[in-house]
mmCIF file of N, CA, C and O in Angstrom:
data_model
loop_
_atom_site.group_PDB
_atom_site.id
_atom_site.type_symbol
_atom_site.label_atom_id
_atom_site.label_comp_id
_atom_site.label_asym_id
_atom_site.label_seq_id
_atom_site.Cartn_x
_atom_site.Cartn_y
_atom_site.Cartn_z
ATOM 1 N N SER A 1 5.584 15.944 -25.535
ATOM 2 C CA SER A 1 6.816 16.332 -24.892
ATOM 3 C C SER A 1 7.025 15.573 -23.589
ATOM 4 O O SER A 1 8.160 15.366 -23.185
ATOM 5 N N LEU A 2 5.938 15.157 -22.967
ATOM 6 C CA LEU A 2 6.089 14.375 -21.739
ATOM 7 C C LEU A 2 6.761 13.034 -22.020
ATOM 8 O O LEU A 2 7.674 12.618 -21.287
ATOM 9 N N SER A 3 6.352 12.367 -23.094
ATOM 10 C CA SER A 3 6.978 11.078 -23.407
ATOM 11 C C SER A 3 8.442 11.248 -23.803
ATOM 12 O O SER A 3 9.280 10.404 -23.482
ATOM 13 N N TRP A 4 8.785 12.343 -24.500
ATOM 14 C CA TRP A 4 10.189 12.606 -24.849
ATOM 15 C C TRP A 4 11.006 12.817 -23.580
ATOM 16 O O TRP A 4 12.121 12.308 -23.443
ATOM 17 N N SER A 5 10.469 13.577 -22.628
ATOM 18 C CA SER A 5 11.231 13.850 -21.411
ATOM 19 C C SER A 5 11.404 12.581 -20.583
ATOM 20 O O SER A 5 12.460 12.361 -20.001
ATOM 21 N N ILE A 6 10.387 11.721 -20.548
ATOM 22 C CA ILE A 6 10.522 10.453 -19.833
ATOM 23 C C ILE A 6 11.586 9.583 -20.500
ATOM 24 O O ILE A 6 12.415 8.968 -19.820
ATOM 25 N N ALA A 7 11.581 9.536 -21.835
ATOM 26 C CA ALA A 7 12.582 8.745 -22.556
ATOM 27 C C ALA A 7 13.994 9.273 -22.308
ATOM 28 O O ALA A 7 14.936 8.497 -22.116
ATOM 29 N N ILE A 8 14.148 10.586 -22.295
ATOM 30 C CA ILE A 8 15.466 11.180 -22.064
ATOM 31 C C ILE A 8 15.967 10.853 -20.659
ATOM 32 O O ILE A 8 17.125 10.458 -20.471
ATOM 33 N N VAL A 9 15.107 11.003 -19.654
ATOM 34 C CA VAL A 9 15.506 10.699 -18.280
ATOM 35 C C VAL A 9 15.846 9.220 -18.132
ATOM 36 O O VAL A 9 16.836 8.860 -17.502
ATOM 37 N N LYS A 10 15.042 8.358 -18.727
ATOM 38 C CA LYS A 10 15.305 6.918 -18.648
ATOM 39 C C LYS A 10 16.635 6.558 -19.304
ATOM 40 O O LYS A 10 17.431 5.804 -18.746
ATOM 41 N N LEU A 11 16.894 7.099 -20.479
ATOM 42 C CA LEU A 11 18.146 6.786 -21.165
ATOM 43 C C LEU A 11 19.358 7.349 -20.441
ATOM 44 O O LEU A 11 20.442 6.788 -20.482
ATOM 45 N N ARG A 12 19.175 8.465 -19.771
ATOM 46 C CA ARG A 12 20.304 9.104 -19.101
ATOM 47 C C ARG A 12 20.667 8.407 -17.788
ATOM 48 O O ARG A 12 21.840 8.276 -17.460
ATOM 49 N N TYR A 13 19.665 7.952 -17.053
ATOM 50 C CA TYR A 13 19.928 7.489 -15.703
ATOM 51 C C TYR A 13 19.766 5.984 -15.493
ATOM 52 O O TYR A 13 19.910 5.514 -14.375
ATOM 53 N N THR A 14 19.471 5.224 -16.525
ATOM 54 C CA THR A 14 19.375 3.781 -16.349
ATOM 55 C C THR A 14 20.338 3.083 -17.299
ATOM 56 O O THR A 14 20.599 3.558 -18.396
ATOM 57 N N GLU A 15 20.834 1.968 -16.847
ATOM 58 C CA GLU A 15 21.694 1.142 -17.692
ATOM 59 C C GLU A 15 20.816 0.124 -18.398
ATOM 60 O O GLU A 15 19.892 -0.425 -17.820
ATOM 61 N N SER A 16 21.116 -0.117 -19.654
ATOM 62 C CA SER A 16 20.338 -1.064 -20.427
ATOM 63 C C SER A 16 21.266 -1.952 -21.241
ATOM 64 O O SER A 16 22.348 -1.532 -21.648
ATOM 65 N N ASN A 17 20.833 -3.170 -21.470
ATOM 66 C CA ASN A 17 21.601 -4.074 -22.312
ATOM 67 C C ASN A 17 21.374 -3.794 -23.791
ATOM 68 O O ASN A 17 22.114 -4.261 -24.634
ATOM 69 N N LEU A 18 20.330 -3.029 -24.093
ATOM 70 C CA LEU A 18 19.973 -2.732 -25.477
ATOM 71 C C LEU A 18 20.420 -1.323 -25.845
ATOM 72 O O LEU A 18 20.347 -0.404 -25.034
ATOM 73 N N SER A 19 20.841 -1.166 -27.078
ATOM 74 C CA SER A 19 21.207 0.168 -27.562
ATOM 75 C C SER A 19 19.963 0.870 -28.103
ATOM 76 O O SER A 19 18.902 0.258 -28.272
ATOM 77 N N ILE A 20 20.109 2.132 -28.390
ATOM 78 C CA ILE A 20 18.991 2.900 -28.941
ATOM 79 C C ILE A 20 18.595 2.350 -30.301
ATOM 80 O O ILE A 20 17.408 2.289 -30.633
ATOM 81 N N ILE A 21 19.565 1.906 -31.072
ATOM 82 C CA ILE A 21 19.264 1.334 -32.387
ATOM 83 C C ILE A 21 18.390 0.089 -32.241
ATOM 84 O O ILE A 21 17.512 -0.158 -33.062
ATOM 85 N N GLN A 22 18.607 -0.697 -31.202
ATOM 86 C CA GLN A 22 17.793 -1.882 -30.978
ATOM 87 C C GLN A 22 16.397 -1.536 -30.472
ATOM 88 O O GLN A 22 15.459 -2.294 -30.686
ATOM 89 N N LEU A 23 16.250 -0.417 -29.788
ATOM 90 C CA LEU A 23 14.955 -0.021 -29.257
ATOM 91 C C LEU A 23 14.104 0.755 -30.258
ATOM 92 O O LEU A 23 12.883 0.813 -30.124
ATOM 93 N N LEU A 24 14.723 1.351 -31.254
ATOM 94 C CA LEU A 24 13.982 2.164 -32.217
ATOM 95 C C LEU A 24 12.873 1.425 -32.958
ATOM 96 O O LEU A 24 11.780 1.972 -33.100
ATOM 97 N N PRO A 25 13.074 0.206 -33.437
ATOM 98 C CA PRO A 25 11.952 -0.467 -34.109
ATOM 99 C C PRO A 25 10.733 -0.647 -33.206
ATOM 100 O O PRO A 25 9.598 -0.516 -33.662
ATOM 101 N N TRP A 26 10.957 -0.907 -31.930
ATOM 102 C CA TRP A 26 9.831 -1.061 -31.011
ATOM 103 C C TRP A 26 9.123 0.262 -30.792
ATOM 104 O O TRP A 26 7.892 0.322 -30.715
ATOM 105 N N GLN A 27 9.884 1.335 -30.681
ATOM 106 C CA GLN A 27 9.284 2.655 -30.518
ATOM 107 C C GLN A 27 8.463 3.020 -31.747
ATOM 108 O O GLN A 27 7.351 3.519 -31.642
ATOM 109 N N MET A 28 8.996 2.717 -32.921
ATOM 110 C CA MET A 28 8.286 3.030 -34.156
ATOM 111 C C MET A 28 7.032 2.164 -34.299
ATOM 112 O O MET A 28 6.006 2.636 -34.783
ATOM 113 N N LEU A 29 7.104 0.907 -33.884
ATOM 114 C CA LEU A 29 5.944 0.031 -33.953
ATOM 115 C C LEU A 29 4.829 0.523 -33.044
ATOM 116 O O LEU A 29 3.660 0.608 -33.465
ATOM 117 N N LEU A 30 5.167 0.874 -31.807
ATOM 118 C CA LEU A 30 4.147 1.375 -30.888
ATOM 119 C C LEU A 30 3.541 2.681 -31.378
ATOM 120 O O LEU A 30 2.325 2.887 -31.309
ATOM 121 N N ALA A 31 4.368 3.566 -31.894
ATOM 122 C CA ALA A 31 3.858 4.833 -32.420
ATOM 123 C C ALA A 31 2.982 4.602 -33.643
ATOM 124 O O ALA A 31 1.951 5.273 -33.815
ATOM 125 N N SER A 32 3.351 3.650 -34.483
ATOM 126 C CA SER A 32 2.561 3.361 -35.684
ATOM 127 C C SER A 32 1.188 2.810 -35.324
ATOM 128 O O SER A 32 0.183 3.190 -35.930
ATOM 129 N N ILE A 33 1.137 1.928 -34.351
ATOM 130 C CA ILE A 33 -0.155 1.378 -33.923
ATOM 131 C C ILE A 33 -1.032 2.486 -33.356
ATOM 132 O O ILE A 33 -2.228 2.582 -33.676
ATOM 133 N N PHE A 34 -0.458 3.328 -32.525
ATOM 134 C CA PHE A 34 -1.212 4.444 -31.941
ATOM 135 C C PHE A 34 -1.726 5.386 -33.029
ATOM 136 O O PHE A 34 -2.902 5.768 -33.031
ATOM 137 N N LEU A 35 -0.866 5.752 -33.972
ATOM 138 C CA LEU A 35 -1.278 6.666 -35.038
ATOM 139 C C LEU A 35 -2.301 6.026 -35.973
ATOM 140 O O LEU A 35 -3.212 6.703 -36.457
ATOM 141 N N PHE A 36 -2.175 4.730 -36.220
ATOM 142 C CA PHE A 36 -3.156 4.041 -37.048
ATOM 143 C C PHE A 36 -4.542 4.102 -36.408
ATOM 144 O O PHE A 36 -5.536 4.355 -37.089
ATOM 145 N N CYS A 37 -4.606 3.874 -35.112
ATOM 146 C CA CYS A 37 -5.898 3.942 -34.414
ATOM 147 C C CYS A 37 -6.496 5.343 -34.469
ATOM 148 O O CYS A 37 -7.697 5.503 -34.705
ATOM 149 N N ILE A 38 -5.675 6.356 -34.281
ATOM 150 C CA ILE A 38 -6.167 7.732 -34.335
ATOM 151 C C ILE A 38 -6.629 8.082 -35.739
ATOM 152 O O ILE A 38 -7.704 8.674 -35.924
ATOM 153 N N CYS A 39 -5.849 7.714 -36.734
ATOM 154 C CA CYS A 39 -6.228 8.009 -38.125
ATOM 155 C C CYS A 39 -7.490 7.264 -38.530
ATOM 156 O O CYS A 39 -8.328 7.802 -39.244
ATOM 157 N N HIS A 40 -7.622 6.041 -38.086
ATOM 158 C CA HIS A 40 -8.813 5.264 -38.413
ATOM 159 C C HIS A 40 -10.059 5.908 -37.816
ATOM 160 O O HIS A 40 -11.132 5.882 -38.421
ATOM 161 N N PHE A 41 -9.929 6.516 -36.658
ATOM 162 C CA PHE A 41 -11.071 7.168 -36.014
ATOM 163 C C PHE A 41 -11.412 8.507 -36.678
ATOM 164 O O PHE A 41 -12.577 8.812 -36.922
ATOM 165 N N PHE A 42 -10.406 9.316 -37.000
ATOM 166 C CA PHE A 42 -10.651 10.665 -37.512
ATOM 167 C C PHE A 42 -10.767 10.747 -39.030
ATOM 168 O O PHE A 42 -11.342 11.698 -39.543
ATOM 169 N N GLU A 43 -10.226 9.818 -39.760
ATOM 170 C CA GLU A 43 -10.201 9.897 -41.217
ATOM 171 C C GLU A 43 -11.150 8.891 -41.870
ATOM 172 O O GLU A 43 -10.839 8.301 -42.882
ATOM 173 N N ARG A 44 -12.299 8.720 -41.326
ATOM 174 C CA ARG A 44 -13.262 7.750 -41.877
ATOM 175 C C ARG A 44 -13.751 8.189 -43.241
ATOM 176 O O ARG A 44 -14.060 9.353 -43.471
ATOM 177 N N GLY A 45 -13.834 7.220 -44.143
ATOM 178 C CA GLY A 45 -14.392 7.491 -45.456
ATOM 179 C C GLY A 45 -13.444 8.135 -46.448
ATOM 180 O O GLY A 45 -13.805 8.341 -47.593
ATOM 181 N N GLN A 46 -12.242 8.444 -46.031
ATOM 182 C CA GLN A 46 -11.272 9.069 -46.929
ATOM 183 C C GLN A 46 -10.443 7.967 -47.593
ATOM 184 O O GLN A 46 -9.730 7.236 -46.919
ATOM 185 N N PRO A 47 -10.533 7.827 -48.907
ATOM 186 C CA PRO A 47 -9.731 6.780 -49.569
ATOM 187 C C PRO A 47 -8.249 7.164 -49.631
ATOM 188 O O PRO A 47 -7.901 8.343 -49.674
ATOM 189 N N ILE A 48 -7.402 6.164 -49.606
ATOM 190 C CA ILE A 48 -5.967 6.379 -49.714
ATOM 191 C C ILE A 48 -5.578 6.195 -51.173
ATOM 192 O O ILE A 48 -5.868 5.165 -51.777
ATOM 193 N N THR A 49 -4.949 7.188 -51.738
ATOM 194 C CA THR A 49 -4.455 7.072 -53.109
ATOM 195 C C THR A 49 -2.937 6.926 -53.051
ATOM 196 O O THR A 49 -2.230 7.864 -52.694
ATOM 197 N N TRP A 50 -2.465 5.722 -53.350
ATOM 198 C CA TRP A 50 -1.047 5.432 -53.300
ATOM 199 C C TRP A 50 -0.398 5.832 -54.614
ATOM 200 O O TRP A 50 -0.899 5.533 -55.674
ATOM 201 N N SER A 51 0.710 6.512 -54.512
ATOM 202 C CA SER A 51 1.512 6.877 -55.672
ATOM 203 C C SER A 51 2.981 6.764 -55.262
ATOM 204 O O SER A 51 3.300 6.557 -54.094
ATOM 205 N N PHE A 52 3.854 6.913 -56.233
ATOM 206 C CA PHE A 52 5.279 6.863 -55.935
ATOM 207 C C PHE A 52 5.646 7.965 -54.946
ATOM 208 O O PHE A 52 6.414 7.741 -54.003
ATOM 209 N N THR A 53 5.087 9.147 -55.139
ATOM 210 C CA THR A 53 5.396 10.279 -54.258
ATOM 211 C C THR A 53 4.915 10.019 -52.844
ATOM 212 O O THR A 53 5.645 10.284 -51.877
ATOM 213 N N SER A 54 3.711 9.502 -52.679
ATOM 214 C CA SER A 54 3.199 9.265 -51.331
ATOM 215 C C SER A 54 3.990 8.172 -50.621
ATOM 216 O O SER A 54 4.264 8.278 -49.422
ATOM 217 N N ILE A 55 4.384 7.123 -51.330
ATOM 218 C CA ILE A 55 5.194 6.060 -50.722
ATOM 219 C C ILE A 55 6.577 6.585 -50.352
ATOM 220 O O ILE A 55 7.095 6.312 -49.273
ATOM 221 N N PHE A 56 7.174 7.382 -51.241
ATOM 222 C CA PHE A 56 8.488 7.963 -50.950
ATOM 223 C C PHE A 56 8.416 8.873 -49.722
ATOM 224 O O PHE A 56 9.283 8.805 -48.838
ATOM 225 N N LEU A 57 7.397 9.715 -49.648
ATOM 226 C CA LEU A 57 7.265 10.609 -48.500
ATOM 227 C C LEU A 57 7.011 9.847 -47.211
ATOM 228 O O LEU A 57 7.546 10.202 -46.156
ATOM 229 N N LEU A 58 6.224 8.797 -47.270
ATOM 230 C CA LEU A 58 5.972 7.983 -46.091
ATOM 231 C C LEU A 58 7.259 7.325 -45.598
ATOM 232 O O LEU A 58 7.549 7.324 -44.395
ATOM 233 N N LEU A 59 8.053 6.781 -46.510
ATOM 234 C CA LEU A 59 9.320 6.173 -46.119
ATOM 235 C C LEU A 59 10.302 7.208 -45.582
ATOM 236 O O LEU A 59 11.019 6.956 -44.606
ATOM 237 N N TYR A 60 10.349 8.382 -46.202
ATOM 238 C CA TYR A 60 11.249 9.440 -45.734
ATOM 239 C C TYR A 60 10.866 9.884 -44.324
ATOM 240 O O TYR A 60 11.725 9.997 -43.445
ATOM 241 N N ILE A 61 9.584 10.119 -44.113
ATOM 242 C CA ILE A 61 9.135 10.589 -42.800
ATOM 243 C C ILE A 61 9.373 9.520 -41.740
ATOM 244 O O ILE A 61 9.831 9.826 -40.636
ATOM 245 N N SER A 62 9.092 8.264 -42.074
ATOM 246 C CA SER A 62 9.218 7.225 -41.051
ATOM 247 C C SER A 62 10.661 6.844 -40.770
ATOM 248 O O SER A 62 11.027 6.627 -39.623
ATOM 249 N N ILE A 63 11.487 6.764 -41.776
ATOM 250 C CA ILE A 63 12.857 6.295 -41.553
ATOM 251 C C ILE A 63 13.802 7.438 -41.224
ATOM 252 O O ILE A 63 14.465 7.441 -40.194
ATOM 253 N N ILE A 64 13.861 8.422 -42.071
ATOM 254 C CA ILE A 64 14.863 9.472 -41.900
ATOM 255 C C ILE A 64 14.414 10.522 -40.893
ATOM 256 O O ILE A 64 15.112 10.791 -39.919
ATOM 257 N N ALA A 65 13.262 11.091 -41.116
ATOM 258 C CA ALA A 65 12.849 12.212 -40.274
ATOM 259 C C ALA A 65 12.561 11.791 -38.844
ATOM 260 O O ALA A 65 12.915 12.501 -37.912
ATOM 261 N N THR A 66 11.950 10.648 -38.636
ATOM 262 C CA THR A 66 11.579 10.257 -37.287
ATOM 263 C C THR A 66 12.648 9.417 -36.609
ATOM 264 O O THR A 66 13.155 9.792 -35.549
ATOM 265 N N ALA A 67 12.996 8.303 -37.188
ATOM 266 C CA ALA A 67 13.920 7.380 -36.525
ATOM 267 C C ALA A 67 15.312 7.982 -36.367
ATOM 268 O O ALA A 67 15.911 7.909 -35.287
ATOM 269 N N PHE A 68 15.829 8.582 -37.406
ATOM 270 C CA PHE A 68 17.167 9.159 -37.325
ATOM 271 C C PHE A 68 17.217 10.334 -36.355
ATOM 272 O O PHE A 68 18.156 10.450 -35.559
ATOM 273 N N SER A 69 16.221 11.197 -36.384
ATOM 274 C CA SER A 69 16.228 12.334 -35.461
ATOM 275 C C SER A 69 16.030 11.882 -34.018
ATOM 276 O O SER A 69 16.623 12.452 -33.103
ATOM 277 N N PHE A 70 15.216 10.840 -33.793
ATOM 278 C CA PHE A 70 15.050 10.301 -32.446
ATOM 279 C C PHE A 70 16.380 9.742 -31.930
ATOM 280 O O PHE A 70 16.769 9.979 -30.788
ATOM 281 N N TRP A 71 17.089 9.015 -32.788
ATOM 282 C CA TRP A 71 18.382 8.469 -32.401
ATOM 283 C C TRP A 71 19.371 9.598 -32.092
ATOM 284 O O TRP A 71 20.072 9.556 -31.083
ATOM 285 N N CYS A 72 19.433 10.613 -32.952
ATOM 286 C CA CYS A 72 20.362 11.736 -32.741
ATOM 287 C C CYS A 72 20.062 12.469 -31.443
ATOM 288 O O CYS A 72 20.979 12.802 -30.684
ATOM 289 N N LEU A 73 18.796 12.739 -31.179
ATOM 290 C CA LEU A 73 18.430 13.454 -29.958
ATOM 291 C C LEU A 73 18.808 12.659 -28.722
ATOM 292 O O LEU A 73 19.379 13.205 -27.772
ATOM 293 N N ASN A 74 18.529 11.374 -28.712
ATOM 294 C CA ASN A 74 18.842 10.572 -27.537
ATOM 295 C C ASN A 74 20.336 10.390 -27.337
ATOM 296 O O ASN A 74 20.800 10.370 -26.198
ATOM 297 N N GLU A 75 21.093 10.279 -28.413
ATOM 298 C CA GLU A 75 22.547 10.205 -28.268
ATOM 299 C C GLU A 75 23.094 11.517 -27.709
ATOM 300 O O GLU A 75 23.978 11.521 -26.847
ATOM 301 N N ALA A 76 22.570 12.631 -28.178
ATOM 302 C CA ALA A 76 23.017 13.933 -27.667
ATOM 303 C C ALA A 76 22.631 14.099 -26.203
ATOM 304 O O ALA A 76 23.426 14.617 -25.399
ATOM 305 N N CYS A 77 21.441 13.684 -25.843
ATOM 306 C CA CYS A 77 20.992 13.830 -24.453
ATOM 307 C C CYS A 77 21.790 12.948 -23.491
ATOM 308 O O CYS A 77 21.984 13.327 -22.342
ATOM 309 N N LYS A 78 22.248 11.808 -23.961
ATOM 310 C CA LYS A 78 23.069 10.959 -23.105
ATOM 311 C C LYS A 78 24.444 11.570 -22.872
ATOM 312 O O LYS A 78 25.030 11.425 -21.809
ATOM 313 N N ARG A 79 24.974 12.280 -23.861
ATOM 314 C CA ARG A 79 26.352 12.747 -23.782
ATOM 315 C C ARG A 79 26.492 14.181 -23.260
ATOM 316 O O ARG A 79 27.526 14.521 -22.698
ATOM 317 N N LEU A 80 25.491 15.007 -23.457
ATOM 318 C CA LEU A 80 25.579 16.402 -23.036
ATOM 319 C C LEU A 80 25.105 16.563 -21.595
ATOM 320 O O LEU A 80 24.188 15.882 -21.167
ATOM 321 N N PRO A 81 25.704 17.497 -20.862
ATOM 322 C CA PRO A 81 25.263 17.708 -19.485
ATOM 323 C C PRO A 81 23.921 18.439 -19.443
ATOM 324 O O PRO A 81 23.535 19.108 -20.405
ATOM 325 N N THR A 82 23.221 18.295 -18.335
ATOM 326 C CA THR A 82 21.960 19.027 -18.175
ATOM 327 C C THR A 82 22.271 20.491 -17.926
ATOM 328 O O THR A 82 23.330 20.857 -17.439
ATOM 329 N N MET A 83 21.320 21.311 -18.222
ATOM 330 C CA MET A 83 21.547 22.754 -18.073
ATOM 331 C C MET A 83 21.095 23.234 -16.722
ATOM 332 O O MET A 83 20.282 22.800 -16.077
#
């Protein structure tokens, strides 16, 4: 929640030449690297079984659930007043 609040404050009070859509791939890349390192440390010895369902769920979670919701939240935070 600390990183979300920092992102919201930054987007609200700073001007940028880049839109949120342009910044999302970088945010997803950094989060993916961080999560890969954590998973590699905690999930040792567990084989990955790839199937159509697992690939579909991975794409849904990464594209729709995360990226789209991050974009929606930041657009709302830029436009709505603080409470």
